[in-house]
mmCIF file of C-alpha atoms in Angstrom:
data_model
loop_
_atom_site.group_PDB
_atom_site.id
_atom_site.type_symbol
_atom_site.label_atom_id
_atom_site.label_comp_id
_atom_site.label_asym_id
_atom_site.label_seq_id
_atom_site.Cartn_x
_atom_site.Cartn_y
_atom_site.Cartn_z
ATOM 1 C CA MET A 24 44.945 -254.598 52.953
ATOM 2 C CA LYS A 25 46.573 -251.837 52.007
ATOM 3 C CA GLN A 26 45.759 -252.710 47.826
ATOM 4 C CA LEU A 27 42.272 -253.354 49.125
ATOM 5 C CA LEU A 28 41.886 -249.747 50.531
ATOM 6 C CA ILE A 29 43.000 -247.953 48.165
ATOM 7 C CA PRO A 30 40.043 -248.261 45.747
ATOM 8 C CA ILE A 31 37.420 -248.238 48.340
ATOM 9 C CA VAL A 32 38.690 -244.804 49.381
ATOM 10 C CA ILE A 33 38.819 -243.553 46.073
ATOM 11 C CA LEU A 34 35.516 -244.885 45.025
ATOM 12 C CA SER A 35 33.727 -243.203 48.239
ATOM 13 C CA ALA A 36 35.429 -239.700 47.048
ATOM 14 C CA THR A 37 34.079 -240.582 43.790
ATOM 15 C CA VAL A 38 30.611 -241.758 44.839
ATOM 16 C CA SER A 39 30.898 -238.041 47.424
ATOM 17 C CA THR A 40 31.344 -236.041 44.544
ATOM 18 C CA GLN A 41 28.765 -237.050 42.426
ATOM 19 C CA ALA A 42 26.384 -236.972 44.956
ATOM 20 C CA GLN A 43 27.008 -233.819 45.776
ATOM 21 C CA SER A 44 24.412 -231.026 44.716
ATOM 22 C CA TYR A 45 23.799 -227.550 44.847
ATOM 23 C CA THR A 46 20.978 -225.153 45.763
ATOM 24 C CA LEU A 47 20.510 -221.400 44.623
ATOM 25 C CA ASN A 48 21.734 -220.646 47.388
ATOM 26 C CA ASP A 49 25.056 -222.630 46.958
ATOM 27 C CA LEU A 50 26.136 -220.967 44.335
ATOM 28 C CA GLU A 51 25.141 -217.557 45.218
ATOM 29 C CA ASN A 52 27.866 -218.254 48.734
ATOM 30 C CA GLN A 53 30.627 -219.913 46.057
ATOM 31 C CA PHE A 54 29.652 -217.155 43.450
ATOM 32 C CA ILE A 55 30.787 -214.303 46.580
ATOM 33 C CA LEU A 56 33.256 -216.005 47.683
ATOM 34 C CA ASN A 57 35.112 -217.350 44.681
ATOM 35 C CA ASN A 58 34.567 -214.511 41.760
ATOM 36 C CA THR A 59 37.498 -212.670 41.092
ATOM 37 C CA GLN A 60 35.492 -209.701 39.526
ATOM 38 C CA LEU A 61 33.879 -209.111 42.935
ATOM 39 C CA LEU A 62 37.335 -209.323 44.868
ATOM 40 C CA ALA A 63 38.918 -206.928 42.196
ATOM 41 C CA SER A 64 36.195 -204.687 42.901
ATOM 42 C CA LYS A 65 36.337 -205.303 46.898
ATOM 43 C CA PHE A 66 40.403 -204.215 46.522
ATOM 44 C CA ASN A 67 39.030 -200.613 44.974
ATOM 45 C CA VAL A 68 37.425 -199.728 48.926
ATOM 46 C CA ASP A 69 41.047 -200.232 50.267
ATOM 47 C CA LYS A 70 42.730 -198.565 47.617
ATOM 48 C CA SER A 71 40.157 -195.993 48.676
ATOM 49 C CA HIS A 72 41.278 -196.040 52.460
ATOM 50 C CA ALA A 73 44.874 -195.243 51.811
ATOM 51 C CA GLU A 74 44.153 -192.640 49.745
ATOM 52 C CA ILE A 75 41.956 -190.779 53.014
ATOM 53 C CA ILE A 76 45.013 -191.393 55.164
ATOM 54 C CA GLN A 77 47.147 -189.861 52.390
ATOM 55 C CA GLU A 78 45.175 -187.177 52.325
ATOM 56 C CA LYS A 79 44.922 -186.368 55.884
ATOM 57 C CA LEU A 80 48.732 -186.213 55.704
ATOM 58 C CA TRP A 81 50.482 -182.055 55.627
ATOM 59 C CA PRO A 82 52.824 -181.036 53.023
ATOM 60 C CA ASN A 83 56.289 -182.205 53.413
ATOM 61 C CA PRO A 84 58.288 -178.906 54.964
ATOM 62 C CA THR A 85 60.988 -177.629 52.504
ATOM 63 C CA LEU A 86 64.340 -176.954 52.864
ATOM 64 C CA SER A 87 66.835 -174.748 51.301
ATOM 65 C CA ILE A 88 70.540 -174.360 51.596
ATOM 66 C CA SER A 89 72.062 -171.587 49.224
ATOM 67 C CA GLU A 90 74.999 -168.768 49.361
ATOM 68 C CA VAL A 91 77.530 -171.282 49.831
ATOM 69 C CA ASN A 92 81.393 -169.927 49.155
ATOM 70 C CA LEU A 93 83.407 -173.995 49.365
ATOM 71 C CA TRP A 94 86.558 -171.721 48.737
ATOM 72 C CA LYS A 95 88.189 -169.430 50.813
ATOM 73 C CA SER A 96 87.531 -165.610 50.685
ATOM 74 C CA TYR A 97 89.495 -162.715 51.369
ATOM 75 C CA ASN A 98 89.266 -159.070 52.151
ATOM 76 C CA ILE A 99 86.360 -159.819 55.096
ATOM 77 C CA GLU A 100 85.303 -159.784 58.297
ATOM 78 C CA GLN A 101 86.207 -162.645 60.432
ATOM 79 C CA GLN A 102 83.741 -164.861 61.791
ATOM 80 C CA PRO A 103 84.166 -167.745 63.642
ATOM 81 C CA TYR A 104 84.642 -171.251 63.000
ATOM 82 C CA LEU A 105 82.082 -173.224 62.036
ATOM 83 C CA PHE A 106 83.410 -175.962 62.990
ATOM 84 C CA GLY A 107 87.207 -177.123 63.831
ATOM 85 C CA LYS A 108 89.272 -175.027 61.802
ATOM 86 C CA TYR A 109 86.441 -174.848 59.252
ATOM 87 C CA GLY A 110 84.376 -171.780 58.137
ATOM 88 C CA GLN A 111 85.786 -168.645 59.430
ATOM 89 C CA ASN A 112 86.154 -167.576 55.502
ATOM 90 C CA GLN A 113 82.884 -168.902 54.480
ATOM 91 C CA GLN A 114 79.345 -168.206 54.092
ATOM 92 C CA VAL A 115 75.650 -169.599 54.220
ATOM 93 C CA ALA A 116 71.576 -169.115 53.886
ATOM 94 C CA VAL A 117 69.416 -171.678 55.464
ATOM 95 C CA GLU A 118 65.532 -171.445 54.769
ATOM 96 C CA LEU A 119 62.749 -173.505 56.136
ATOM 97 C CA GLU A 120 59.608 -173.961 54.719
ATOM 98 C CA GLN A 121 56.268 -174.355 55.588
ATOM 99 C CA LEU A 122 52.556 -174.551 53.974
ATOM 100 C CA ILE A 123 50.017 -174.174 56.175
ATOM 101 C CA GLU A 124 46.198 -173.914 54.123
ATOM 102 C CA THR A 125 43.875 -172.084 55.080
ATOM 103 C CA ALA A 126 40.355 -172.627 54.698
ATOM 104 C CA GLY A 127 40.250 -175.771 55.614
ATOM 105 C CA LYS A 128 40.939 -176.990 52.309
ATOM 106 C CA ARG A 129 42.563 -180.232 53.891
ATOM 107 C CA LYS A 130 40.077 -181.280 55.128
ATOM 108 C CA LYS A 131 37.686 -180.658 52.275
ATOM 109 C CA ARG A 132 39.576 -182.755 50.311
ATOM 110 C CA VAL A 133 39.576 -185.601 53.461
ATOM 111 C CA ALA A 134 35.564 -185.459 53.002
ATOM 112 C CA LEU A 135 35.806 -185.972 48.886
ATOM 113 C CA LYS A 136 38.326 -189.126 49.618
ATOM 114 C CA GLN A 137 35.344 -190.582 52.514
ATOM 115 C CA LEU A 138 32.690 -189.553 49.470
ATOM 116 C CA GLU A 139 35.146 -191.595 47.012
ATOM 117 C CA GLN A 140 35.501 -194.148 48.913
ATOM 118 C CA THR A 141 32.043 -194.696 49.755
ATOM 119 C CA ALA A 142 31.439 -194.914 45.880
ATOM 120 C CA ALA A 143 33.597 -197.570 45.610
ATOM 121 C CA ALA A 144 31.739 -199.544 48.068
ATOM 122 C CA PHE A 145 28.533 -198.760 46.160
ATOM 123 C CA ASP A 146 30.724 -199.644 42.659
ATOM 124 C CA TYR A 147 31.429 -203.123 44.541
ATOM 125 C CA GLU A 148 27.870 -203.538 45.795
ATOM 126 C CA GLU A 149 26.584 -202.768 42.330
ATOM 127 C CA ILE A 150 28.876 -205.300 41.040
ATOM 128 C CA LEU A 151 27.317 -207.453 43.234
ATOM 129 C CA ARG A 152 23.896 -207.137 42.853
ATOM 130 C CA GLU A 153 24.555 -207.707 39.006
ATOM 131 C CA LEU A 154 26.142 -210.215 38.651
ATOM 132 C CA ARG A 155 23.756 -212.196 41.512
ATOM 133 C CA LYS A 156 20.883 -211.389 39.252
ATOM 134 C CA GLU A 157 22.772 -212.751 36.563
ATOM 135 C CA LEU A 158 23.435 -215.944 38.180
ATOM 136 C CA ARG A 159 20.066 -216.508 39.006
ATOM 137 C CA MET A 160 18.264 -215.266 35.978
ATOM 138 C CA ILE A 161 20.753 -218.383 34.617
ATOM 139 C CA TYR A 162 20.178 -220.756 37.643
ATOM 140 C CA HIS A 163 16.114 -220.025 35.936
ATOM 141 C CA ASN A 164 17.111 -220.444 32.584
ATOM 142 C CA LEU A 165 18.809 -223.832 33.261
ATOM 143 C CA LYS A 166 15.502 -225.042 34.982
ATOM 144 C CA ARG A 167 13.626 -224.284 32.193
ATOM 145 C CA ILE A 168 15.589 -226.570 29.448
ATOM 146 C CA ASN A 169 16.477 -229.270 32.521
ATOM 147 C CA GLN A 170 12.586 -229.471 32.504
ATOM 148 C CA GLU A 171 12.246 -228.782 28.345
ATOM 149 C CA GLU A 172 14.729 -231.786 27.587
ATOM 150 C CA LYS A 173 13.201 -234.251 29.428
ATOM 151 C CA GLN A 174 9.888 -233.923 28.029
ATOM 152 C CA LEU A 175 11.269 -233.690 24.819
ATOM 153 C CA GLN A 176 13.507 -236.792 25.368
ATOM 154 C CA GLU A 177 10.144 -238.718 25.615
ATOM 155 C CA ILE A 178 9.016 -237.061 22.961
ATOM 156 C CA VAL A 179 12.074 -238.311 20.328
ATOM 157 C CA GLN A 180 11.735 -241.485 22.086
ATOM 158 C CA LEU A 181 8.133 -242.315 20.895
ATOM 159 C CA TYR A 182 9.055 -241.132 17.241
ATOM 160 C CA GLN A 183 12.204 -243.318 17.787
ATOM 161 C CA GLN A 184 10.042 -246.616 18.122
ATOM 162 C CA MET A 185 7.479 -244.923 15.981
ATOM 163 C CA ASN A 186 10.827 -244.304 13.287
ATOM 164 C CA GLU A 187 11.700 -247.981 13.749
ATOM 165 C CA ASN A 188 7.990 -249.498 13.169
ATOM 166 C CA TYR A 189 7.129 -247.437 10.072
ATOM 167 C CA GLN A 190 10.563 -247.554 8.627
ATOM 168 C CA ARG A 191 10.086 -251.694 8.369
ATOM 169 C CA GLN A 192 6.040 -251.832 7.795
ATOM 170 C CA ALA A 193 7.114 -249.039 4.415
ATOM 171 C CA GLN A 194 9.890 -251.828 3.145
ATOM 172 C CA LEU A 195 7.067 -255.013 3.292
ATOM 173 C CA LYS A 196 5.082 -252.116 1.628
ATOM 174 C CA ASN A 197 2.497 -252.401 4.393
ATOM 175 C CA ILE A 198 2.022 -248.453 4.587
ATOM 176 C CA PRO A 199 2.829 -245.881 2.289
ATOM 177 C CA THR A 200 6.295 -244.875 2.334
ATOM 178 C CA SER A 201 5.512 -241.085 2.538
ATOM 179 C CA GLU A 202 4.078 -242.023 6.368
ATOM 180 C CA PHE A 203 7.132 -243.070 6.785
ATOM 181 C CA TYR A 204 9.047 -240.174 5.641
ATOM 182 C CA ARG A 205 6.562 -238.264 7.553
ATOM 183 C CA ILE A 206 7.480 -239.355 10.978
ATOM 184 C CA GLN A 207 11.371 -239.437 10.216
ATOM 185 C CA THR A 208 11.132 -235.454 8.791
ATOM 186 C CA GLU A 209 9.544 -234.740 12.388
ATOM 187 C CA LEU A 210 12.577 -237.221 14.404
ATOM 188 C CA ILE A 211 14.908 -234.612 12.696
ATOM 189 C CA ALA A 212 12.849 -231.574 14.076
ATOM 190 C CA LEU A 213 13.275 -232.780 16.990
ATOM 191 C CA GLN A 214 16.813 -234.006 17.349
ATOM 192 C CA LYS A 215 17.160 -230.437 15.926
ATOM 193 C CA GLU A 216 15.365 -228.828 19.202
ATOM 194 C CA GLN A 217 17.549 -231.326 20.961
ATOM 195 C CA ILE A 218 20.849 -229.917 19.670
ATOM 196 C CA ASP A 219 20.065 -226.583 20.361
ATOM 197 C CA LEU A 220 18.407 -226.984 23.852
ATOM 198 C CA GLU A 221 22.034 -228.958 24.622
ATOM 199 C CA ASN A 222 23.896 -226.111 23.415
ATOM 200 C CA GLU A 223 22.248 -223.508 25.486
ATOM 201 C CA ARG A 224 22.685 -225.521 28.320
ATOM 202 C CA MET A 225 26.271 -225.920 27.774
ATOM 203 C CA GLN A 226 26.428 -222.251 27.070
ATOM 204 C CA SER A 227 24.244 -221.343 30.529
ATOM 205 C CA LEU A 228 26.132 -223.586 32.255
ATOM 206 C CA ASN A 229 29.743 -222.062 31.080
ATOM 207 C CA GLN A 230 28.768 -218.550 31.858
ATOM 208 C CA LEU A 231 27.668 -220.840 35.826
ATOM 209 C CA ARG A 232 30.762 -222.255 35.780
ATOM 210 C CA ILE A 233 32.523 -218.779 35.302
ATOM 211 C CA LEU A 234 30.606 -216.822 37.941
ATOM 212 C CA THR A 235 31.011 -219.490 40.921
ATOM 213 C CA HIS A 236 34.535 -220.313 39.752
ATOM 214 C CA ASN A 237 33.979 -223.681 39.873
ATOM 215 C CA ASP A 238 35.022 -225.864 36.610
ATOM 216 C CA GLN A 239 33.630 -228.864 38.127
ATOM 217 C CA LEU A 240 29.927 -228.039 37.617
ATOM 218 C CA GLU A 241 27.367 -230.387 36.105
ATOM 219 C CA MET A 242 23.934 -229.805 35.015
ATOM 220 C CA TYR A 243 22.890 -233.173 37.354
ATOM 221 C CA GLN A 244 24.536 -231.622 40.251
ATOM 222 C CA LEU A 245 21.912 -228.349 40.270
ATOM 223 C CA ALA A 246 19.014 -229.248 42.480
ATOM 224 C CA PHE A 247 15.843 -227.206 41.005
ATOM 225 C CA SER A 248 13.677 -226.079 43.641
ATOM 226 C CA SER A 249 9.880 -225.490 43.050
ATOM 227 C CA LYS A 250 8.975 -222.882 44.500
ATOM 228 C CA PRO A 251 5.270 -221.047 44.475
ATOM 229 C CA SER A 252 4.201 -218.669 42.652
ATOM 230 C CA GLN A 253 3.101 -216.802 44.771
ATOM 231 C CA TYR A 254 5.163 -213.058 45.343
ATOM 232 C CA ALA A 255 3.480 -210.786 43.759
ATOM 233 C CA GLN A 256 1.204 -210.853 46.868
ATOM 234 C CA GLN A 257 3.685 -210.801 49.280
ATOM 235 C CA LEU A 258 5.102 -207.670 47.523
ATOM 236 C CA PRO A 259 5.325 -204.319 50.578
ATOM 237 C CA ILE A 260 2.644 -201.826 49.648
ATOM 238 C CA ASN A 261 5.736 -199.513 50.679
ATOM 239 C CA LEU A 262 7.826 -200.725 47.650
ATOM 240 C CA LEU A 263 8.403 -197.205 46.288
ATOM 241 C CA GLU A 264 9.552 -196.086 49.194
ATOM 242 C CA ILE A 265 11.563 -199.015 50.154
ATOM 243 C CA ALA A 266 13.519 -198.401 46.390
ATOM 244 C CA GLN A 267 14.149 -194.855 47.229
ATOM 245 C CA LYS A 268 16.192 -195.765 50.073
ATOM 246 C CA GLN A 269 17.809 -199.107 48.716
ATOM 247 C CA ASN A 270 18.250 -198.680 44.857
ATOM 248 C CA ILE A 271 21.949 -198.910 44.111
ATOM 249 C CA GLY A 272 21.707 -195.891 41.093
ATOM 250 C CA LEU A 273 19.804 -193.288 43.383
ATOM 251 C CA LYS A 274 22.288 -194.502 46.619
ATOM 252 C CA ARG A 275 25.401 -193.388 44.033
ATOM 253 C CA LEU A 276 23.261 -190.381 42.677
ATOM 254 C CA ASP A 277 23.530 -189.115 46.620
ATOM 255 C CA ASN A 278 26.718 -189.657 46.605
ATOM 256 C CA GLU A 279 27.563 -188.137 43.769
ATOM 257 C CA GLN A 280 25.499 -185.051 44.638
ATOM 258 C CA ALA A 281 26.945 -184.982 47.532
ATOM 259 C CA LYS A 282 30.531 -184.912 46.460
ATOM 260 C CA LEU A 283 29.832 -182.238 44.508
ATOM 261 C CA ASN A 284 28.378 -179.802 47.686
ATOM 262 C CA LYS A 285 31.917 -180.554 48.577
ATOM 263 C CA GLN A 286 33.634 -179.472 45.326
ATOM 264 C CA LEU A 287 32.056 -176.613 45.779
ATOM 265 C CA GLU A 288 33.008 -175.995 49.319
ATOM 266 C CA LEU A 289 36.410 -176.592 47.943
ATOM 267 C CA GLU A 290 36.457 -174.562 44.939
ATOM 268 C CA ILE A 291 35.294 -171.327 47.634
ATOM 269 C CA ALA A 292 38.323 -172.477 49.967
ATOM 270 C CA GLN A 293 40.690 -171.843 47.003
ATOM 271 C CA LYS A 294 39.651 -168.061 46.790
ATOM 272 C CA LYS A 295 41.853 -167.816 50.286
ATOM 273 C CA THR A 296 44.982 -168.224 49.325
ATOM 274 C CA ASP A 297 47.663 -170.355 51.496
ATOM 275 C CA LEU A 298 50.124 -168.909 54.086
ATOM 276 C CA MET A 299 54.079 -170.013 53.653
ATOM 277 C CA LEU A 300 55.838 -169.903 56.939
ATOM 278 C CA GLN A 301 59.447 -168.939 56.643
ATOM 279 C CA ILE A 302 62.053 -169.538 59.176
ATOM 280 C CA ASN A 303 65.278 -168.352 58.010
ATOM 281 C CA TYR A 304 69.155 -168.406 58.827
ATOM 282 C CA ASP A 305 72.209 -166.055 56.936
ATOM 283 C CA ARG A 306 75.433 -166.390 58.069
ATOM 284 C CA GLY A 307 78.002 -163.607 56.785
ATOM 285 C CA GLY A 308 75.508 -162.758 54.044
ATOM 286 C CA ASN A 309 74.755 -158.679 56.143
ATOM 287 C CA ILE A 310 75.664 -156.726 59.249
ATOM 288 C CA MET A 311 75.078 -159.450 60.974
ATOM 289 C CA ARG A 312 77.335 -162.957 61.394
ATOM 290 C CA ASP A 313 74.303 -164.869 62.586
ATOM 291 C CA PHE A 314 70.787 -163.975 61.474
ATOM 292 C CA VAL A 315 68.262 -165.719 62.422
ATOM 293 C CA GLY A 316 64.186 -164.818 61.249
ATOM 294 C CA VAL A 317 60.818 -165.555 60.552
ATOM 295 C CA GLY A 318 58.745 -164.488 57.390
ATOM 296 C CA VAL A 319 55.159 -165.402 55.372
ATOM 297 C CA SER A 320 54.608 -165.136 51.784
ATOM 298 C CA PHE A 321 51.037 -165.773 50.625
ATOM 299 C CA ASP A 322 49.431 -165.504 46.444
ATOM 300 C CA LEU A 323 47.464 -161.706 46.665
ATOM 301 C CA PRO A 324 44.299 -162.821 45.383
ATOM 302 C CA ILE A 325 43.629 -159.928 42.465
ATOM 303 C CA PHE A 326 43.039 -161.357 39.414
ATOM 304 C CA ASN A 327 41.704 -164.916 40.183
ATOM 305 C CA THR A 328 39.258 -165.488 42.523
ATOM 306 C CA ASN A 329 38.557 -168.833 41.333
ATOM 307 C CA LYS A 330 34.702 -167.500 40.115
ATOM 308 C CA GLY A 331 35.299 -169.516 37.383
ATOM 309 C CA ASN A 332 35.506 -172.913 38.970
ATOM 310 C CA ILE A 333 32.873 -172.148 41.342
ATOM 311 C CA LYS A 334 30.417 -170.941 38.618
ATOM 312 C CA ALA A 335 31.466 -174.947 36.842
ATOM 313 C CA ALA A 336 30.671 -175.784 40.393
ATOM 314 C CA GLN A 337 27.084 -174.852 40.530
ATOM 315 C CA ILE A 338 26.035 -175.668 37.294
ATOM 316 C CA THR A 339 27.270 -179.050 37.702
ATOM 317 C CA ILE A 340 25.178 -179.424 41.151
ATOM 318 C CA ASP A 341 22.585 -178.209 38.922
ATOM 319 C CA GLN A 342 22.876 -180.565 36.369
ATOM 320 C CA GLN A 343 22.913 -183.661 38.698
ATOM 321 C CA LYS A 344 19.380 -182.481 40.581
ATOM 322 C CA THR A 345 17.774 -182.978 37.097
ATOM 323 C CA ASN A 346 19.755 -186.462 36.919
ATOM 324 C CA TYR A 347 18.418 -187.615 39.817
ATOM 325 C CA LYS A 348 14.968 -186.596 39.235
ATOM 326 C CA THR A 349 15.906 -188.017 35.593
ATOM 327 C CA ALA A 350 16.675 -191.426 37.623
ATOM 328 C CA GLU A 351 13.778 -191.318 40.623
ATOM 329 C CA ASN A 352 10.825 -190.799 37.458
ATOM 330 C CA TYR A 353 12.536 -193.783 35.685
ATOM 331 C CA LEU A 354 12.668 -195.762 38.801
ATOM 332 C CA GLN A 355 8.598 -195.385 39.326
ATOM 333 C CA GLN A 356 7.753 -195.708 36.073
ATOM 334 C CA SER A 357 10.035 -199.396 36.304
ATOM 335 C CA ILE A 358 8.891 -200.370 39.739
ATOM 336 C CA SER A 359 5.206 -200.075 38.417
ATOM 337 C CA HIS A 360 5.829 -201.687 35.208
ATOM 338 C CA LEU A 361 7.450 -204.729 36.991
ATOM 339 C CA GLN A 362 4.936 -205.109 39.555
ATOM 340 C CA ASN A 363 2.147 -205.237 37.009
ATOM 341 C CA GLN A 364 3.996 -207.457 34.823
ATOM 342 C CA LEU A 365 4.453 -210.003 37.983
ATOM 343 C CA VAL A 366 1.284 -209.643 38.679
ATOM 344 C CA ARG A 367 0.094 -211.131 35.890
ATOM 345 C CA MET A 368 2.339 -213.549 35.187
ATOM 346 C CA GLU A 369 1.135 -214.465 38.710
ATOM 347 C CA GLN A 370 -2.045 -214.969 37.637
ATOM 348 C CA ILE A 371 -1.557 -216.788 34.482
ATOM 349 C CA LEU A 372 0.267 -219.693 36.155
ATOM 350 C CA ASN A 373 -2.286 -219.762 39.116
ATOM 351 C CA ASN A 374 -4.577 -220.281 36.430
ATOM 352 C CA TRP A 375 -2.969 -222.850 34.366
ATOM 353 C CA PRO A 376 -4.461 -226.485 33.811
ATOM 354 C CA ILE A 377 -1.678 -228.343 35.050
ATOM 355 C CA ASN A 378 -3.706 -231.260 35.846
ATOM 356 C CA GLN A 379 -4.951 -231.198 32.125
ATOM 357 C CA VAL A 380 -0.766 -231.483 31.874
ATOM 358 C CA THR A 381 -0.988 -235.082 33.465
ATOM 359 C CA ALA A 382 -3.957 -235.786 31.640
ATOM 360 C CA GLN A 383 -2.075 -234.730 28.448
ATOM 361 C CA LYS A 384 0.650 -236.834 29.153
ATOM 362 C CA HIS A 385 -1.876 -240.179 29.799
ATOM 363 C CA MET A 386 -3.524 -238.956 26.380
ATOM 364 C CA LEU A 387 0.283 -239.190 24.442
ATOM 365 C CA ASP A 388 0.070 -242.635 25.347
ATOM 366 C CA ASN A 389 -3.175 -243.824 24.345
ATOM 367 C CA TYR A 390 -2.686 -241.582 20.321
ATOM 368 C CA LYS A 391 0.199 -244.034 20.236
ATOM 369 C CA LYS A 392 -2.043 -247.216 20.636
ATOM 370 C CA HIS A 393 -5.035 -245.760 19.235
ATOM 371 C CA LEU A 394 -2.264 -245.368 16.381
ATOM 372 C CA GLN A 395 -0.974 -249.244 15.861
ATOM 373 C CA ASN A 396 -4.940 -250.016 16.273
ATOM 374 C CA LYS A 397 -5.998 -247.943 13.126
ATOM 375 C CA GLN A 398 -8.497 -244.899 15.552
ATOM 376 C CA VAL A 399 -6.633 -242.345 15.363
ATOM 377 C CA SER A 400 -4.161 -240.859 11.595
ATOM 378 C CA LEU A 401 -0.620 -239.953 11.756
ATOM 379 C CA LEU A 402 -1.485 -236.149 11.155
ATOM 380 C CA GLU A 403 -3.705 -236.618 13.939
ATOM 381 C CA LEU A 404 -0.850 -238.153 15.939
ATOM 382 C CA ILE A 405 2.023 -235.522 14.895
ATOM 383 C CA ASP A 406 -0.915 -232.873 15.187
ATOM 384 C CA PHE A 407 -1.315 -233.428 19.419
ATOM 385 C CA THR A 408 2.670 -234.040 19.590
ATOM 386 C CA GLN A 409 3.193 -230.558 18.133
ATOM 387 C CA ALA A 410 0.395 -228.735 20.275
ATOM 388 C CA TYR A 411 1.692 -231.125 23.463
ATOM 389 C CA ARG A 412 4.886 -229.251 23.374
ATOM 390 C CA GLU A 413 4.007 -226.586 22.026
ATOM 391 C CA ALA A 414 1.619 -226.033 25.481
ATOM 392 C CA ASN A 415 4.188 -227.118 27.534
ATOM 393 C CA GLN A 416 7.154 -224.728 26.010
ATOM 394 C CA SER A 417 4.523 -221.899 26.941
ATOM 395 C CA PHE A 418 4.288 -223.018 30.372
ATOM 396 C CA LEU A 419 7.918 -223.048 31.185
ATOM 397 C CA ALA A 420 9.040 -219.658 29.325
ATOM 398 C CA ILE A 421 6.309 -217.856 30.996
ATOM 399 C CA GLU A 422 7.387 -218.875 34.752
ATOM 400 C CA GLN A 423 11.256 -218.025 33.371
ATOM 401 C CA THR A 424 9.601 -214.917 32.554
ATOM 402 C CA TYR A 425 7.828 -214.377 35.488
ATOM 403 C CA TYR A 426 11.519 -215.474 37.711
ATOM 404 C CA ASN A 427 13.217 -213.142 35.834
ATOM 405 C CA THR A 428 10.924 -210.559 36.082
ATOM 406 C CA LEU A 429 11.194 -210.906 40.246
ATOM 407 C CA GLU A 430 14.969 -210.930 39.996
ATOM 408 C CA GLU A 431 14.605 -207.572 37.863
ATOM 409 C CA LEU A 432 11.973 -206.023 40.481
ATOM 410 C CA GLN A 433 14.608 -207.268 43.517
ATOM 411 C CA TYR A 434 17.875 -205.777 41.959
ATOM 412 C CA ILE A 435 15.501 -202.329 41.190
ATOM 413 C CA VAL A 436 14.779 -202.497 44.487
ATOM 414 C CA GLY A 437 17.731 -203.016 46.498
ATOM 415 C CA LYS A 438 16.167 -206.097 48.651
ATOM 416 C CA ASP A 439 15.164 -209.672 48.156
ATOM 417 C CA PHE A 440 11.787 -210.285 49.023
#
């Protein structure tokens, strides 16, 4: 009984694996969960958080022990023992120092680290958006390849049948050999296209496997949906306003501007000198046997008042403002261009004579029959198949460009529609 169950279980698992299909949403979920580039970028956010914790800490105090004589000295004033019978002839000095930063320098550095953590989060978001856009474009490319391969296979099968028939008729001297060569040449060209499509399919499929970390992914497992070409009509009116809030490039520049402002505040704070508080203990070093005192040290801002760094920070802020305006203008022009391109593509796709494509498939079958009945010539059939294929290629290429344009627009705006 067990021997019968094992093959059944294996067969069921195999069928289940083969029947599994992946939609675009499924691929995106695998990508988010498994992509190592994303996971590596996410570690930068955690690392930035750890750096914030470190920056909040005060600097450690400094303990100095000096003026210790390890030998016995004579001709000195008698002193009490330090411990036991030791220390009557020994001298020692102990000093404890603590740096006190003024003008809120530590808080300003913490604020800078927090903005760096935000920048790391934006880096993660940018990688996520870029790779997700790449994944979607690969998916659309595979959809086009899949449809092209199916249509090309039908034509190749037709020419293979004709090639066999014409070869046989040419050997029987019923038709000129040149007609057989013409069919054979066209068949070789079509098979070359098949090889090119297969190579393109394998390359795109490998890229998809890398992005999703699904090494077992195959073409037949991809579920291609036929989405309606109506996205241009659904675009928000305030598209530019949304992009100014959501565009990852502008968000990064805004954060960089905030970092530069904090850096300027920190450079201004550097003008004010820090304090070094001191507590001293001196045994036998002066007229007092056990002296305890306090002190403070600080730099005198006479020669260096940090003017150069402050000026450089101000110039960098002005430079960043110019970069922001440039990026904002580029964003506006890109959105306008992509939106207009999406509208034009949508109009072409909506006006495409889909019914004629079905009619052309019937005409292709009729051409084959008419060729056998000598009602059309071989060149007419070849011209029609070439025109039929070019028309389908044009439609699929426009459709792919349409969806790629949509992905570019969604990436720039920072929101899916």
